[in-house]
Amino acid sequence: LSFNMYFFQKASSRTSRPDVLRDGSEKKADGLAPASTLSNPVSTPTSTDPFPHKKVMRAKYIDQSKLKTSLDSIYGEGNYLVKERANRYIIMLPTPMKDGDLNRLEQRVRLHYND
């Protein structure tokens, strides 16, 4: 049984892209603005996302139910969202955090969490 390994290879050359020239600059499409002048929709929060502001919590929490109870007491149930990625929790809020807010939040969570 044999198969072609070509399907598993990742394209590593920028010149394999049709929109990139050999010198590394991008080719301008006819009638369109250069790619560098277009706005990046990923960087701006969308109005449909109720929790566009994200912060990675530095502390690790083992008991998810205790973490949820702590955050519910601080923000109120349904006023935040938490995602887990690589054993880290990302808190998502409707408004941005100010300087020092993450430290204060983690201290308050730790107090509730340890009870």
mmCIF file of C-alpha atoms in Angstrom:
data_model
loop_
_atom_site.group_PDB
_atom_site.id
_atom_site.type_symbol
_atom_site.label_atom_id
_atom_site.label_comp_id
_atom_site.label_asym_id
_atom_site.label_seq_id
_atom_site.Cartn_x
_atom_site.Cartn_y
_atom_site.Cartn_z
ATOM 1 C CA LEU A 1 0.000 0.000 0.000
ATOM 2 C CA SER A 2 1.489 3.344 -0.974
ATOM 3 C CA PHE A 3 0.210 6.896 -0.890
ATOM 4 C CA ASN A 4 1.506 10.243 -1.960
ATOM 5 C CA MET A 5 2.963 12.328 0.900
ATOM 6 C CA TYR A 6 2.371 15.506 -1.114
ATOM 7 C CA PHE A 7 -1.040 15.961 0.527
ATOM 8 C CA PHE A 8 0.527 16.191 3.993
ATOM 9 C CA GLN A 9 3.156 18.795 3.145
ATOM 10 C CA LYS A 10 2.634 22.372 4.206
ATOM 11 C CA ALA A 11 3.255 25.088 1.630
ATOM 12 C CA SER A 12 6.301 26.875 3.003
ATOM 13 C CA SER A 13 7.135 29.202 0.148
ATOM 14 C CA ARG A 14 5.590 32.654 -0.106
ATOM 15 C CA THR A 15 6.186 32.551 -3.856
ATOM 16 C CA SER A 16 3.687 29.707 -4.174
ATOM 17 C CA ARG A 17 0.923 32.209 -3.422
ATOM 18 C CA PRO A 18 -0.378 33.848 -6.597
ATOM 19 C CA ASP A 19 -0.824 37.237 -4.887
ATOM 20 C CA VAL A 20 2.823 37.477 -3.735
ATOM 21 C CA LEU A 21 5.610 38.481 -6.105
ATOM 22 C CA ARG A 22 9.132 37.007 -5.977
ATOM 23 C CA ASP A 23 10.475 40.068 -4.112
ATOM 24 C CA GLY A 24 7.931 39.481 -1.317
ATOM 25 C CA SER A 25 5.640 42.379 -2.192
ATOM 26 C CA GLU A 26 1.975 41.730 -2.781
ATOM 27 C CA LYS A 27 0.451 42.028 -6.210
ATOM 28 C CA LYS A 28 -2.238 44.714 -6.497
ATOM 29 C CA ALA A 29 -5.538 43.419 -7.838
ATOM 30 C CA ASP A 30 -7.072 45.436 -10.662
ATOM 31 C CA GLY A 31 -9.564 47.991 -9.383
ATOM 32 C CA LEU A 32 -8.902 47.250 -5.701
ATOM 33 C CA ALA A 33 -6.956 49.116 -3.059
ATOM 34 C CA PRO A 34 -3.654 47.598 -1.910
ATOM 35 C CA ALA A 35 -4.048 45.020 0.842
ATOM 36 C CA SER A 36 -2.150 47.210 3.312
ATOM 37 C CA THR A 37 -4.788 49.956 3.103
ATOM 38 C CA LEU A 38 -7.763 47.699 3.782
ATOM 39 C CA SER A 39 -9.050 47.557 7.334
ATOM 40 C CA ASN A 40 -8.465 44.360 9.252
ATOM 41 C CA PRO A 41 -11.865 43.026 10.387
ATOM 42 C CA VAL A 42 -10.263 40.623 12.879
ATOM 43 C CA SER A 43 -8.667 43.354 15.003
ATOM 44 C CA THR A 44 -11.859 45.293 15.659
ATOM 45 C CA PRO A 45 -14.559 43.817 17.902
ATOM 46 C CA THR A 46 -17.780 43.114 16.087
ATOM 47 C CA SER A 47 -21.022 44.575 17.325
ATOM 48 C CA THR A 48 -22.585 41.095 17.387
ATOM 49 C CA ASP A 49 -20.046 39.766 19.912
ATOM 50 C CA PRO A 50 -21.451 40.466 23.403
ATOM 51 C CA PHE A 51 -18.043 39.853 25.047
ATOM 52 C CA PRO A 52 -15.392 41.352 22.733
ATOM 53 C CA HIS A 53 -12.783 42.200 25.397
ATOM 54 C CA LYS A 54 -10.521 39.295 26.389
ATOM 55 C CA LYS A 55 -7.903 38.859 29.106
ATOM 56 C CA VAL A 56 -5.879 35.747 29.906
ATOM 57 C CA MET A 57 -5.975 34.950 33.598
ATOM 58 C CA ARG A 58 -2.480 34.211 34.884
ATOM 59 C CA ALA A 59 -3.479 31.964 37.775
ATOM 60 C CA LYS A 60 -4.401 28.344 37.187
ATOM 61 C CA TYR A 61 -7.675 27.040 38.576
ATOM 62 C CA ILE A 62 -8.393 23.335 38.949
ATOM 63 C CA ASP A 63 -11.983 23.471 40.194
ATOM 64 C CA GLN A 64 -14.084 25.042 37.436
ATOM 65 C CA SER A 65 -17.231 25.172 39.554
ATOM 66 C CA LYS A 66 -15.450 27.233 42.237
ATOM 67 C CA LEU A 67 -14.102 29.581 39.566
ATOM 68 C CA LYS A 68 -17.604 29.994 38.116
ATOM 69 C CA THR A 69 -19.074 30.699 41.557
ATOM 70 C CA SER A 70 -16.376 33.306 42.203
ATOM 71 C CA LEU A 71 -16.890 35.061 38.873
ATOM 72 C CA ASP A 72 -20.685 34.949 39.294
ATOM 73 C CA SER A 73 -20.350 36.733 42.638
ATOM 74 C CA ILE A 74 -18.112 39.399 41.063
ATOM 75 C CA TYR A 75 -19.768 40.006 37.673
ATOM 76 C CA GLY A 76 -23.160 38.360 37.998
ATOM 77 C CA GLU A 77 -24.272 35.257 36.145
ATOM 78 C CA GLY A 78 -24.330 35.709 32.366
ATOM 79 C CA ASN A 79 -22.338 38.972 32.382
ATOM 80 C CA TYR A 80 -19.061 37.342 31.327
ATOM 81 C CA LEU A 81 -17.771 34.370 29.382
ATOM 82 C CA VAL A 82 -14.781 32.138 30.147
ATOM 83 C CA LYS A 83 -12.932 29.986 27.644
ATOM 84 C CA GLU A 84 -10.157 27.538 28.417
ATOM 85 C CA ARG A 85 -7.148 27.230 26.154
ATOM 86 C CA ALA A 86 -3.942 25.343 27.011
ATOM 87 C CA ASN A 87 -4.896 25.078 30.703
ATOM 88 C CA ARG A 88 -5.386 28.858 30.909
ATOM 89 C CA TYR A 89 -8.666 30.662 31.367
ATOM 90 C CA ILE A 90 -9.585 33.567 29.122
ATOM 91 C CA ILE A 91 -12.190 35.884 30.605
ATOM 92 C CA MET A 92 -14.321 37.712 28.058
ATOM 93 C CA LEU A 93 -16.170 40.856 29.119
ATOM 94 C CA PRO A 94 -18.491 43.377 27.460
ATOM 95 C CA THR A 95 -16.265 46.306 28.544
ATOM 96 C CA PRO A 96 -12.463 46.603 28.559
ATOM 97 C CA MET A 97 -10.517 46.148 31.784
ATOM 98 C CA LYS A 98 -8.503 49.074 33.119
ATOM 99 C CA ASP A 99 -4.904 48.866 34.329
ATOM 100 C CA GLY A 100 -4.699 46.725 37.450
ATOM 101 C CA ASP A 101 -8.215 45.295 37.062
ATOM 102 C CA LEU A 102 -6.906 41.842 36.197
ATOM 103 C CA ASN A 103 -4.736 41.752 39.345
ATOM 104 C CA ARG A 104 -7.669 42.831 41.533
ATOM 105 C CA LEU A 105 -9.950 40.314 39.822
ATOM 106 C CA GLU A 106 -7.521 37.451 40.406
ATOM 107 C CA GLN A 107 -7.138 38.448 44.083
ATOM 108 C CA ARG A 108 -10.926 38.477 44.568
ATOM 109 C CA VAL A 109 -11.310 35.160 42.742
ATOM 110 C CA ARG A 110 -8.564 33.641 44.904
ATOM 111 C CA LEU A 111 -10.392 34.757 48.084
ATOM 112 C CA HIS A 112 -13.670 33.179 46.930
ATOM 113 C CA TYR A 113 -11.898 30.169 45.447
ATOM 114 C CA ASN A 114 -10.057 29.301 48.667
ATOM 115 C CA ASP A 115 -13.205 29.420 50.842
#
